[in-house]
Short mmCIF file of C-alpha atoms in Angstrom, two decimals:
data_model
loop_
_atom_site.label_atom_id
_atom_site.label_comp_id
_atom_site.label_asym_id
_atom_site.label_seq_id
_atom_site.Cartn_x
_atom_site.Cartn_y
_atom_site.Cartn_z
CA MET A 124 134.25 89.18 71.03
CA THR A 125 132.65 88.55 74.41
CA GLN A 126 131.87 91.68 76.37
CA SER A 127 132.14 91.38 80.14
CA ILE A 128 129.31 92.79 82.22
CA SER A 129 130.45 94.98 85.07
CA LEU A 130 128.71 95.03 88.44
CA ASN A 131 127.82 98.23 90.24
CA GLU A 132 128.16 98.26 94.01
CA TYR A 133 125.46 99.69 96.27
CA ARG A 134 125.34 99.62 100.05
CA PHE A 135 122.41 99.12 102.41
CA SER A 136 122.00 98.96 106.17
CA ILE A 137 120.63 95.52 107.12
CA ASN A 138 119.74 95.17 110.81
CA ASN A 139 122.11 98.06 111.56
CA GLU A 140 124.99 96.42 109.69
CA ASP A 141 126.40 97.82 106.46
CA LYS A 142 126.20 95.38 103.56
CA SER A 143 127.37 95.85 99.98
CA PHE A 144 125.54 94.42 96.96
CA ASN A 145 126.95 93.87 93.50
CA VAL A 146 124.17 94.76 91.07
CA ARG A 147 124.14 93.52 87.50
CA SER A 148 120.64 94.60 86.42
CA VAL A 149 117.68 96.75 87.43
CA TYR A 150 114.05 96.32 86.41
CA CYS A 151 110.72 98.05 86.91
CA VAL A 152 107.53 96.00 86.86
CA GLY A 153 104.75 98.18 85.54
CA TYR A 154 100.99 97.73 85.77
CA SER A 155 101.39 95.21 88.59
CA GLY A 156 98.19 96.04 90.44
CA SER A 157 96.31 93.15 92.01
CA ASN A 158 92.89 94.38 90.86
CA VAL A 159 92.73 93.67 87.13
CA GLU A 160 89.73 95.93 86.51
CA LYS A 161 91.38 98.88 88.25
CA VAL A 162 94.56 98.29 86.25
CA LYS A 163 92.52 98.46 83.04
CA GLU A 164 90.84 101.66 84.24
CA HIS A 165 94.26 103.13 85.03
CA ILE A 166 95.57 102.21 81.57
CA ASP A 167 92.53 103.88 79.97
CA GLU A 168 93.06 107.01 82.09
CA LEU A 169 96.70 107.17 81.02
CA ALA A 170 95.69 106.67 77.38
CA GLU A 171 93.54 109.80 77.65
CA LEU A 172 96.71 111.65 78.68
CA GLY A 173 98.48 110.34 75.59
CA ILE A 174 100.40 107.52 77.27
CA PRO A 175 100.43 104.41 75.03
CA LYS A 176 98.75 101.26 76.29
CA PRO A 177 101.23 98.49 77.22
CA PRO A 178 101.40 95.44 74.93
CA GLU A 179 100.93 93.21 77.97
CA VAL A 180 100.11 93.39 81.67
CA PRO A 181 102.19 93.35 83.81
CA MET A 182 104.98 94.97 81.79
CA LEU A 183 108.70 94.57 82.40
CA TYR A 184 110.99 97.56 81.88
CA PRO A 185 114.77 97.07 82.12
CA VAL A 186 116.49 100.25 83.31
CA ARG A 187 120.14 101.25 83.51
CA VAL A 188 122.05 100.01 86.55
CA THR A 189 123.53 103.48 87.04
CA SER A 190 120.04 104.88 87.63
CA ILE A 191 120.08 103.76 91.28
CA ASN A 192 120.43 106.89 93.40
CA GLN A 193 120.96 106.99 97.18
CA ASP A 194 122.14 110.61 97.37
CA GLY A 195 118.90 112.30 98.41
CA PHE A 196 119.17 114.59 95.38
CA MET A 197 118.68 114.15 91.66
CA GLU A 198 118.81 116.27 88.54
CA ILE A 199 116.04 116.24 85.95
CA LEU A 200 115.37 117.95 82.64
CA GLY A 201 111.96 119.54 82.24
CA ASN A 202 109.05 120.27 84.54
CA LYS A 203 107.00 117.13 83.95
CA THR A 204 108.72 114.44 85.98
CA SER A 205 107.40 112.80 89.12
CA GLY A 206 108.17 110.02 91.56
CA GLU A 207 106.06 107.37 93.24
CA ALA A 208 106.61 104.93 96.09
CA GLU A 209 107.63 101.44 94.97
CA ILE A 210 108.28 98.30 96.95
CA VAL A 211 111.75 97.17 95.88
CA LEU A 212 113.32 93.71 95.92
CA ILE A 213 117.10 93.38 96.22
CA PHE A 214 118.65 90.06 95.24
CA GLY A 215 122.08 89.07 96.51
CA ASP A 216 124.39 86.44 95.08
CA SER A 217 121.52 83.95 94.81
CA GLU A 218 117.78 84.07 94.09
CA GLU A 219 117.14 82.95 97.66
CA GLU A 220 118.96 85.94 99.19
CA VAL A 221 116.26 88.60 99.06
CA TYR A 222 115.85 91.93 100.82
CA VAL A 223 113.03 94.46 100.73
CA THR A 224 113.20 98.23 100.70
CA VAL A 225 111.46 101.26 99.22
CA GLY A 226 112.33 103.40 96.23
CA SER A 227 110.84 105.83 93.76
CA ASP A 228 110.18 105.06 90.12
CA HIS A 229 110.84 108.65 89.07
CA THR A 230 109.66 109.07 85.49
CA ASP A 231 109.56 111.72 82.78
CA ARG A 232 105.81 112.02 82.22
CA GLY A 233 106.23 114.09 79.06
CA LEU A 234 108.47 111.51 77.42
CA GLU A 235 106.14 108.78 78.68
CA THR A 236 103.63 109.81 76.00
CA VAL A 237 106.27 108.98 73.37
CA ASP A 238 108.02 105.92 74.79
CA ILE A 239 107.43 104.55 78.29
CA ASN A 240 110.72 102.65 78.43
CA LYS A 241 112.72 105.73 77.45
CA SER A 242 110.84 107.80 80.01
CA LYS A 243 112.13 105.48 82.72
CA GLN A 244 115.71 105.58 81.45
CA VAL A 245 116.22 109.34 81.64
CA CYS A 246 115.45 109.68 85.36
CA ASP A 247 117.40 108.27 88.29
CA LYS A 248 115.65 105.79 90.57
CA PRO A 249 116.04 106.97 94.19
CA ILE A 250 116.20 104.15 96.71
CA ALA A 251 116.51 103.96 100.51
CA GLN A 252 119.78 103.20 102.28
CA GLU A 253 118.15 100.58 104.52
CA ALA A 254 116.55 97.22 103.73
CA TRP A 255 114.87 94.34 105.55
CA PRO A 256 115.61 90.65 104.97
CA LEU A 257 112.55 89.20 103.26
CA SER A 258 112.61 86.23 105.64
CA GLU A 259 112.03 88.57 108.59
CA ILE A 260 108.99 90.39 107.20
CA ILE A 261 107.33 87.86 104.91
CA LYS A 262 104.80 86.94 107.61
CA ASP A 263 103.70 90.59 107.72
CA TRP A 264 103.69 91.08 103.94
CA ASN A 265 99.98 91.82 103.54
CA GLU A 266 100.18 94.45 106.27
CA LEU A 267 103.01 96.40 104.65
CA THR A 268 101.99 99.88 103.53
CA LEU A 269 103.43 102.23 100.93
CA LEU A 270 103.20 105.96 101.58
CA SER A 271 104.58 109.01 99.84
CA LYS A 272 104.60 112.79 100.10
CA VAL A 273 105.40 115.41 97.50
CA LEU A 274 107.07 118.77 98.17
CA THR A 275 105.12 121.48 96.41
CA ASP A 276 105.03 125.23 97.11
CA GLY A 277 107.23 124.65 100.15
CA SER A 278 104.94 122.12 101.84
CA TRP A 279 104.95 118.32 102.04
CA VAL A 280 101.61 117.01 100.81
CA PRO A 281 100.33 113.40 101.12
CA TYR A 282 100.64 111.70 97.72
CA GLN A 283 100.05 107.96 98.26
CA GLU A 284 98.96 105.66 101.08
CA GLN A 285 97.80 102.07 100.66
CA ALA A 286 98.70 98.53 101.67
CA VAL A 287 100.87 96.53 99.28
CA THR A 288 97.94 94.17 98.77
CA ALA A 289 97.05 96.64 96.00
CA ILE A 290 100.06 95.10 94.20
CA LEU A 291 100.23 91.55 92.87
CA PRO A 292 101.19 88.98 95.54
CA LEU A 293 104.93 88.53 95.96
CA GLU A 294 104.82 84.97 94.67
CA ASP A 295 103.06 86.12 91.50
CA ILE A 296 105.69 88.80 90.92
CA LEU A 297 108.53 86.32 91.38
CA ASN A 298 106.87 83.83 89.03
CA TYR A 299 106.34 86.58 86.47
CA LEU A 300 110.04 87.51 86.59
CA LYS A 301 111.07 83.87 86.20
CA ASN A 302 108.68 83.43 83.27
CA LYS A 303 110.40 86.43 81.70
CA GLN A 304 113.70 84.58 82.24
CA VAL A 305 115.06 87.37 84.40
CA GLU A 306 118.26 86.40 86.19
CA LEU A 307 117.31 87.49 89.67
CA LYS A 308 120.65 87.22 91.43
CA ASN A 309 122.53 90.51 91.67
CA SER A 310 119.46 92.45 90.58
CA ILE A 311 117.18 95.16 91.93
CA VAL A 312 113.49 95.06 91.03
CA PHE A 313 111.03 97.91 91.51
CA ALA A 314 108.05 95.61 91.94
CA GLY A 315 105.05 97.90 92.05
CA THR A 316 103.32 100.96 93.42
CA VAL A 317 99.92 101.95 94.80
CA PRO A 318 97.44 104.49 93.39
CA LEU A 319 98.03 108.22 93.69
CA LEU A 320 95.64 110.14 95.92
CA ASN A 321 95.06 113.00 93.48
CA GLY A 322 96.91 112.41 90.21
CA PHE A 323 100.43 113.34 89.12
CA THR A 324 102.12 116.23 90.93
CA TYR A 325 105.40 117.60 89.59
CA GLY A 326 107.06 118.54 92.84
CA ASP A 327 110.39 119.81 94.13
CA GLY A 328 110.97 116.67 96.18
CA TYR A 329 109.48 113.34 97.19
CA GLU A 330 109.47 111.21 100.33
CA VAL A 331 108.57 107.53 99.98
CA THR A 332 108.01 105.17 102.89
CA LEU A 333 107.54 101.43 103.40
CA LYS A 334 105.85 100.85 106.76
CA ASN A 335 105.31 97.64 108.70
CA PRO A 336 102.38 98.41 111.04
CA VAL A 337 102.90 95.11 112.86
CA THR A 338 106.33 96.13 114.16
CA ASP A 339 105.82 99.89 113.77
CA GLN A 340 109.04 100.05 111.73
CA SER A 341 109.53 102.07 108.58
CA ILE A 342 112.07 102.58 105.83
CA LYS A 343 112.13 106.02 104.23
CA CYS A 344 113.75 107.58 101.22
CA SER A 345 113.49 111.31 100.56
CA TYR A 346 115.06 113.35 97.81
CA LEU A 347 114.98 116.77 96.21
CA VAL A 348 114.95 117.39 92.48
CA LYS A 349 116.68 120.11 90.46
CA ASN A 350 115.45 121.02 87.00
CA LEU A 351 118.43 121.65 84.70
CA GLU A 352 116.26 123.21 82.02
CA ILE A 353 117.25 126.80 81.26
#
């Protein structure tokens, strides 16, 4: 019996116009740093925290389509989850229709020591409500900057800030996805993050930003978290 695959609809503001996207699949690309030595150092640091080393680098993690969250609020279970700014690719009805936005790869860090893929499944993936056409910002790609803040003890504290050149080049990411035989159309891909300023912080909220210094434009996504643990 053939099982049909349903599409989830998400909406984004593109050049001040509302556009809907039918999404069939969502992926996170892990360990996608451009500096191989620093990636290895990061993997070793995580191993000291009990997080298993990936079988390959980069590493592709499929996540549930229903994880996409644009509500500005998410529920978690436990006090060891955290977000991080990710550059996100949105594919329309063809591989050539590509948009760029920012999201947060919110992850259960406790479960991450047991199974990284499962740790990504249990948390929603907040994402901005705005996106840029890739064709309009590709010339500025190396200038794009990811920033984030974490809400802790009632104050917003800087958490990340670095150019996306810390992530693999866009062409390399796209080639990697194609080599993995990922069907890009109708998909959302969390393509990579930049280093944390001072290690994991389990906050009450996160604000992630993708900034284009050339045009002085930014896309932001902020959200609060509620721990359901009694």
